[in-house]
mmCIF file of C-alpha atoms in Angstrom:
data_model
loop_
_atom_site.group_PDB
_atom_site.id
_atom_site.type_symbol
_atom_site.label_atom_id
_atom_site.label_comp_id
_atom_site.label_asym_id
_atom_site.label_seq_id
_atom_site.Cartn_x
_atom_site.Cartn_y
_atom_site.Cartn_z
ATOM 1 C CA UNK A 9 9.127 -14.262 5.809
ATOM 2 C CA UNK A 10 8.813 -11.714 2.829
ATOM 3 C CA UNK A 11 5.792 -13.251 0.758
ATOM 4 C CA UNK A 12 6.170 -10.477 -2.133
ATOM 5 C CA UNK A 13 9.646 -9.397 -3.096
ATOM 6 C CA UNK A 14 11.498 -6.891 -5.017
ATOM 7 C CA UNK A 15 14.451 -7.485 -5.293
ATOM 8 C CA UNK A 16 16.079 -4.118 -7.132
ATOM 9 C CA UNK A 17 15.826 -1.174 -4.735
ATOM 10 C CA UNK A 18 16.734 1.186 -7.321
ATOM 11 C CA UNK A 19 17.047 1.206 -11.514
ATOM 12 C CA UNK A 20 17.757 3.787 -14.080
ATOM 13 C CA UNK A 21 16.184 4.186 -17.178
ATOM 14 C CA UNK A 22 16.963 6.476 -20.241
ATOM 15 C CA UNK A 23 14.169 8.786 -20.947
ATOM 16 C CA UNK A 24 11.983 6.804 -23.815
ATOM 17 C CA UNK A 25 13.019 3.319 -23.281
ATOM 18 C CA UNK A 26 11.721 0.925 -21.719
ATOM 19 C CA UNK A 27 11.135 0.329 -17.884
ATOM 20 C CA UNK A 28 10.985 -2.922 -16.103
ATOM 21 C CA UNK A 29 10.283 -3.463 -12.934
ATOM 22 C CA UNK A 30 10.427 -6.912 -11.375
ATOM 23 C CA UNK A 31 8.272 -9.160 -8.291
ATOM 24 C CA UNK A 32 7.976 -12.375 -7.087
ATOM 25 C CA UNK A 33 5.867 -13.637 -4.129
ATOM 26 C CA UNK A 34 5.524 -17.042 -2.690
ATOM 27 C CA UNK A 35 1.892 -17.498 -1.893
ATOM 28 C CA UNK A 36 -0.194 -19.105 -4.195
ATOM 29 C CA UNK A 37 -3.577 -18.323 -3.187
ATOM 30 C CA UNK A 38 -2.872 -14.337 -4.039
ATOM 31 C CA UNK A 39 -5.909 -13.621 -6.220
ATOM 32 C CA UNK A 40 -5.045 -9.910 -7.861
ATOM 33 C CA UNK A 41 -1.667 -8.488 -8.024
ATOM 34 C CA UNK A 42 -0.761 -4.575 -8.506
ATOM 35 C CA UNK A 43 1.565 -1.981 -8.732
ATOM 36 C CA UNK A 44 1.181 1.287 -7.220
ATOM 37 C CA UNK A 45 3.318 4.513 -7.781
ATOM 38 C CA UNK A 46 4.620 6.694 -5.054
ATOM 39 C CA UNK A 47 5.818 10.130 -4.484
ATOM 40 C CA UNK A 48 7.762 11.329 -1.399
ATOM 41 C CA UNK A 49 5.877 11.754 1.627
ATOM 42 C CA UNK A 50 2.667 11.249 -0.733
ATOM 43 C CA UNK A 51 0.449 8.245 -0.273
ATOM 44 C CA UNK A 52 0.302 5.647 -3.144
ATOM 45 C CA UNK A 53 -1.498 5.644 -6.043
ATOM 46 C CA UNK A 54 -3.193 2.630 -8.030
ATOM 47 C CA UNK A 55 -1.302 2.291 -11.446
ATOM 48 C CA UNK A 56 -2.450 -1.205 -12.727
ATOM 49 C CA UNK A 57 -3.823 -4.663 -11.606
ATOM 50 C CA UNK A 58 -3.817 -8.150 -12.868
ATOM 51 C CA UNK A 59 -6.129 -11.189 -11.880
ATOM 52 C CA UNK A 60 -3.929 -14.486 -10.962
ATOM 53 C CA UNK A 61 -5.959 -16.175 -13.987
ATOM 54 C CA UNK A 62 -4.611 -14.168 -16.697
ATOM 55 C CA UNK A 63 -0.988 -13.466 -17.764
ATOM 56 C CA UNK A 64 -1.196 -10.008 -19.171
ATOM 57 C CA UNK A 65 -2.490 -6.690 -18.581
ATOM 58 C CA UNK A 66 -2.285 -3.442 -20.768
ATOM 59 C CA UNK A 67 -2.961 0.217 -19.738
ATOM 60 C CA UNK A 68 -1.313 2.627 -22.192
ATOM 61 C CA UNK A 69 2.128 2.992 -21.252
ATOM 62 C CA UNK A 70 1.889 0.066 -18.819
ATOM 63 C CA UNK A 71 1.728 -3.185 -19.012
ATOM 64 C CA UNK A 72 1.745 -6.054 -16.294
ATOM 65 C CA UNK A 73 2.935 -9.610 -17.068
ATOM 66 C CA UNK A 74 2.107 -12.389 -14.805
ATOM 67 C CA UNK A 75 3.897 -15.718 -14.911
ATOM 68 C CA UNK A 76 2.075 -17.987 -12.162
ATOM 69 C CA UNK A 77 4.607 -20.729 -12.665
ATOM 70 C CA UNK A 78 7.493 -18.906 -12.062
ATOM 71 C CA UNK A 79 5.242 -16.488 -9.392
ATOM 72 C CA UNK A 80 6.616 -13.731 -11.060
ATOM 73 C CA UNK A 81 5.315 -10.387 -12.144
ATOM 74 C CA UNK A 82 6.717 -7.682 -14.127
ATOM 75 C CA UNK A 83 5.510 -3.896 -15.086
ATOM 76 C CA UNK A 84 6.749 -2.922 -18.110
ATOM 77 C CA UNK A 85 6.185 0.767 -18.841
ATOM 78 C CA UNK A 86 7.281 2.302 -22.557
ATOM 79 C CA UNK A 87 8.355 4.934 -23.177
ATOM 80 C CA UNK A 88 9.781 5.854 -20.313
ATOM 81 C CA UNK A 89 8.983 9.334 -18.951
ATOM 82 C CA UNK A 90 10.359 11.874 -16.571
ATOM 83 C CA UNK A 91 7.239 11.786 -14.399
ATOM 84 C CA UNK A 92 7.730 8.295 -13.989
ATOM 85 C CA UNK A 93 10.187 8.894 -11.814
ATOM 86 C CA UNK A 94 8.934 7.584 -8.294
ATOM 87 C CA UNK A 95 9.011 4.329 -6.025
ATOM 88 C CA UNK A 96 7.126 1.799 -7.216
ATOM 89 C CA UNK A 97 5.266 -0.935 -5.284
ATOM 90 C CA UNK A 98 4.033 -4.478 -6.172
ATOM 91 C CA UNK A 99 1.458 -5.587 -4.307
ATOM 92 C CA UNK A 100 -0.648 -8.897 -3.835
ATOM 93 C CA UNK A 101 -4.037 -9.478 -2.669
ATOM 94 C CA UNK A 102 -5.778 -12.150 -0.868
ATOM 95 C CA UNK A 103 -9.152 -12.448 0.629
ATOM 96 C CA UNK A 104 -9.538 -13.678 3.886
ATOM 97 C CA UNK A 105 -12.702 -13.678 5.731
ATOM 98 C CA UNK A 106 -14.083 -11.276 3.585
ATOM 99 C CA UNK A 107 -11.504 -8.926 3.721
ATOM 100 C CA UNK A 108 -9.318 -7.915 1.155
ATOM 101 C CA UNK A 109 -5.664 -7.779 2.505
ATOM 102 C CA UNK A 110 -2.839 -6.301 0.664
ATOM 103 C CA UNK A 111 0.832 -7.567 1.253
ATOM 104 C CA UNK A 112 3.483 -5.268 -0.230
ATOM 105 C CA UNK A 113 7.122 -5.637 -1.486
ATOM 106 C CA UNK A 114 9.990 -3.309 -0.297
ATOM 107 C CA UNK A 115 9.623 -1.086 -3.628
ATOM 108 C CA UNK A 116 11.911 0.267 -6.456
ATOM 109 C CA UNK A 117 12.757 3.442 -6.928
ATOM 110 C CA UNK A 118 12.869 4.421 -10.667
ATOM 111 C CA UNK A 119 14.797 7.045 -12.179
ATOM 112 C CA UNK A 120 14.254 8.403 -15.786
ATOM 113 C CA UNK A 121 16.992 10.091 -16.684
ATOM 114 C CA UNK A 122 16.996 12.983 -19.298
ATOM 115 C CA UNK B 9 -13.609 16.562 -3.861
ATOM 116 C CA UNK B 10 -13.677 13.041 -2.633
ATOM 117 C CA UNK B 11 -10.542 11.198 -1.011
ATOM 118 C CA UNK B 12 -9.156 10.509 2.119
ATOM 119 C CA UNK B 13 -7.262 13.010 4.420
ATOM 120 C CA UNK B 14 -5.054 12.395 7.111
ATOM 121 C CA UNK B 15 -4.217 14.824 9.705
ATOM 122 C CA UNK B 16 -1.424 16.488 10.615
ATOM 123 C CA UNK B 17 1.475 15.591 7.951
ATOM 124 C CA UNK B 18 4.015 15.783 10.608
ATOM 125 C CA UNK B 19 3.733 14.911 14.129
ATOM 126 C CA UNK B 20 6.202 15.026 16.860
ATOM 127 C CA UNK B 21 6.087 13.310 20.184
ATOM 128 C CA UNK B 22 8.342 12.630 23.290
ATOM 129 C CA UNK B 23 9.041 8.938 24.034
ATOM 130 C CA UNK B 24 6.350 7.723 26.241
ATOM 131 C CA UNK B 25 3.428 9.351 25.274
ATOM 132 C CA UNK B 26 0.226 8.162 23.248
ATOM 133 C CA UNK B 27 -0.601 10.227 20.087
ATOM 134 C CA UNK B 28 -3.668 9.617 17.977
ATOM 135 C CA UNK B 29 -3.511 10.004 14.047
ATOM 136 C CA UNK B 30 -6.712 11.340 12.503
ATOM 137 C CA UNK B 31 -8.280 9.584 9.008
ATOM 138 C CA UNK B 32 -11.341 10.767 7.673
ATOM 139 C CA UNK B 33 -12.818 9.441 4.184
ATOM 140 C CA UNK B 34 -15.783 10.703 2.064
ATOM 141 C CA UNK B 35 -15.986 7.909 -0.557
ATOM 142 C CA UNK B 36 -18.312 6.061 1.462
ATOM 143 C CA UNK B 37 -16.191 2.972 1.624
ATOM 144 C CA UNK B 38 -17.204 0.348 4.116
ATOM 145 C CA UNK B 39 -13.366 -0.864 4.581
ATOM 146 C CA UNK B 40 -10.390 1.271 6.146
ATOM 147 C CA UNK B 41 -6.971 0.019 6.327
ATOM 148 C CA UNK B 42 -3.749 1.695 8.428
ATOM 149 C CA UNK B 43 -0.656 1.006 7.286
ATOM 150 C CA UNK B 44 3.260 1.922 8.236
ATOM 151 C CA UNK B 45 6.261 2.396 6.404
ATOM 152 C CA UNK B 46 9.917 2.039 7.072
ATOM 153 C CA UNK B 47 12.891 3.322 5.158
ATOM 154 C CA UNK B 48 13.580 0.489 2.419
ATOM 155 C CA UNK B 49 10.443 -1.377 3.216
ATOM 156 C CA UNK B 50 7.071 -1.688 2.110
ATOM 157 C CA UNK B 51 3.989 -1.337 3.748
ATOM 158 C CA UNK B 52 2.995 -2.878 6.479
ATOM 159 C CA UNK B 53 -0.953 -3.631 7.683
ATOM 160 C CA UNK B 54 -1.376 -2.756 11.485
ATOM 161 C CA UNK B 55 -5.305 -2.824 11.548
ATOM 162 C CA UNK B 56 -8.019 -2.776 9.301
ATOM 163 C CA UNK B 57 -12.004 -2.482 9.527
ATOM 164 C CA UNK B 58 -14.930 -3.703 7.154
ATOM 165 C CA UNK B 59 -17.572 -2.193 9.055
ATOM 166 C CA UNK B 60 -18.415 0.380 11.949
ATOM 167 C CA UNK B 61 -17.625 -0.672 15.540
ATOM 168 C CA UNK B 62 -15.801 -3.633 14.232
ATOM 169 C CA UNK B 63 -12.215 -3.977 13.272
ATOM 170 C CA UNK B 64 -9.481 -6.607 13.427
ATOM 171 C CA UNK B 65 -5.258 -6.793 13.717
ATOM 172 C CA UNK B 66 -3.511 -6.955 10.945
ATOM 173 C CA UNK B 67 0.357 -8.235 10.707
ATOM 174 C CA UNK B 68 1.878 -5.535 13.529
ATOM 175 C CA UNK B 69 -0.997 -4.600 15.928
ATOM 176 C CA UNK B 70 1.248 -4.762 18.603
ATOM 177 C CA UNK B 71 1.551 -1.091 20.372
ATOM 178 C CA UNK B 72 -1.555 0.313 18.574
ATOM 179 C CA UNK B 73 -5.130 0.549 18.957
ATOM 180 C CA UNK B 74 -7.910 1.787 16.522
ATOM 181 C CA UNK B 75 -11.217 2.534 16.770
ATOM 182 C CA UNK B 76 -14.149 2.855 13.888
ATOM 183 C CA UNK B 77 -17.196 5.047 15.866
ATOM 184 C CA UNK B 78 -18.325 6.355 12.098
ATOM 185 C CA UNK B 79 -18.139 5.102 8.843
ATOM 186 C CA UNK B 80 -15.544 7.831 7.966
ATOM 187 C CA UNK B 81 -13.530 7.720 10.382
ATOM 188 C CA UNK B 82 -10.653 5.618 11.574
ATOM 189 C CA UNK B 83 -8.223 7.045 13.973
ATOM 190 C CA UNK B 84 -5.279 5.171 14.994
ATOM 191 C CA UNK B 85 -3.438 5.396 18.468
ATOM 192 C CA UNK B 86 0.114 5.074 18.638
ATOM 193 C CA UNK B 87 0.712 3.426 22.387
ATOM 194 C CA UNK B 88 4.119 3.783 24.342
ATOM 195 C CA UNK B 89 4.149 0.105 24.270
ATOM 196 C CA UNK B 90 4.685 0.760 20.492
ATOM 197 C CA UNK B 91 8.692 0.030 20.669
ATOM 198 C CA UNK B 92 9.646 1.807 17.500
ATOM 199 C CA UNK B 93 7.050 4.131 16.587
ATOM 200 C CA UNK B 94 8.737 6.524 14.427
ATOM 201 C CA UNK B 95 7.434 5.617 10.744
ATOM 202 C CA UNK B 96 5.197 7.001 7.759
ATOM 203 C CA UNK B 97 1.588 6.004 8.614
ATOM 204 C CA UNK B 98 -0.871 5.479 5.810
ATOM 205 C CA UNK B 99 -4.582 5.179 6.231
ATOM 206 C CA UNK B 100 -6.458 3.664 3.163
ATOM 207 C CA UNK B 101 -9.962 3.048 2.587
ATOM 208 C CA UNK B 102 -12.065 0.391 -0.419
ATOM 209 C CA UNK B 103 -15.197 -0.947 -0.964
ATOM 210 C CA UNK B 104 -15.839 -4.428 0.745
ATOM 211 C CA UNK B 105 -13.881 -7.268 -1.122
ATOM 212 C CA UNK B 106 -15.490 -8.493 -4.109
ATOM 213 C CA UNK B 107 -15.320 -11.957 -5.136
ATOM 214 C CA UNK B 108 -14.406 -11.339 -8.946
ATOM 215 C CA UNK B 109 -12.557 -8.206 -8.681
ATOM 216 C CA UNK B 110 -10.240 -6.264 -7.176
ATOM 217 C CA UNK B 111 -11.632 -3.320 -5.146
ATOM 218 C CA UNK B 112 -8.940 -0.503 -5.472
ATOM 219 C CA UNK B 113 -7.620 0.344 -2.143
ATOM 220 C CA UNK B 114 -7.369 4.389 -2.054
ATOM 221 C CA UNK B 115 -4.489 5.993 0.199
ATOM 222 C CA UNK B 116 -4.711 9.147 2.267
ATOM 223 C CA UNK B 117 -1.098 11.849 2.252
ATOM 224 C CA UNK B 118 0.388 9.929 5.116
ATOM 225 C CA UNK B 119 1.471 11.453 8.443
ATOM 226 C CA UNK B 120 5.162 10.765 9.375
ATOM 227 C CA UNK B 121 5.729 10.790 12.924
ATOM 228 C CA UNK B 122 8.636 11.170 14.843
ATOM 229 C CA UNK B 123 9.175 10.170 18.232
ATOM 230 C CA UNK B 124 12.004 11.979 20.165
#
């Protein structure tokens, strides 16, 4: 039972254009949603988060949108740069008995073409 | 430099052998986690610990064991009972969960375990 899903395994975007990565979830108890970026053979690094009570959070070139009624979130990267090429994981956070647990999607490999 | 170290980066073991993966952090974090990543899949939680000498099973704990004798260290043992141990293993740490904020989990560089 996949609680967090990224249905696009890969995405290719031209440099300078907008990259849009999508994520769907099923559990309405998640309180935060986040995006992590991962390069091969390295650990993920945190990009941006959004509280379940917000619908948008922006940080420089990165904006995350949350649509609670659709249980959908997306990450927009504008403008896309070659260094953005990586695997992006969507994750959802839930606090259970004082412990913050993350549930990850399968990841989307983003390739930025020059 | 504050951070999380995992060693070794690559590890090879014969089938049927137990193997222990190291994870050390100097971020003074109370909570530590172990995840497993398989190709085409997201990270799945194996075990987590919020305090020394205490830990809880995650979603895929079978065939694994952990200890938390020191705040800085959270080693993971992959036992011979784990049916598909070949994977990329990631350790993470964070401050304890807050009621009104997300507390970022910081990840180590990972250990790729291959069982021959």
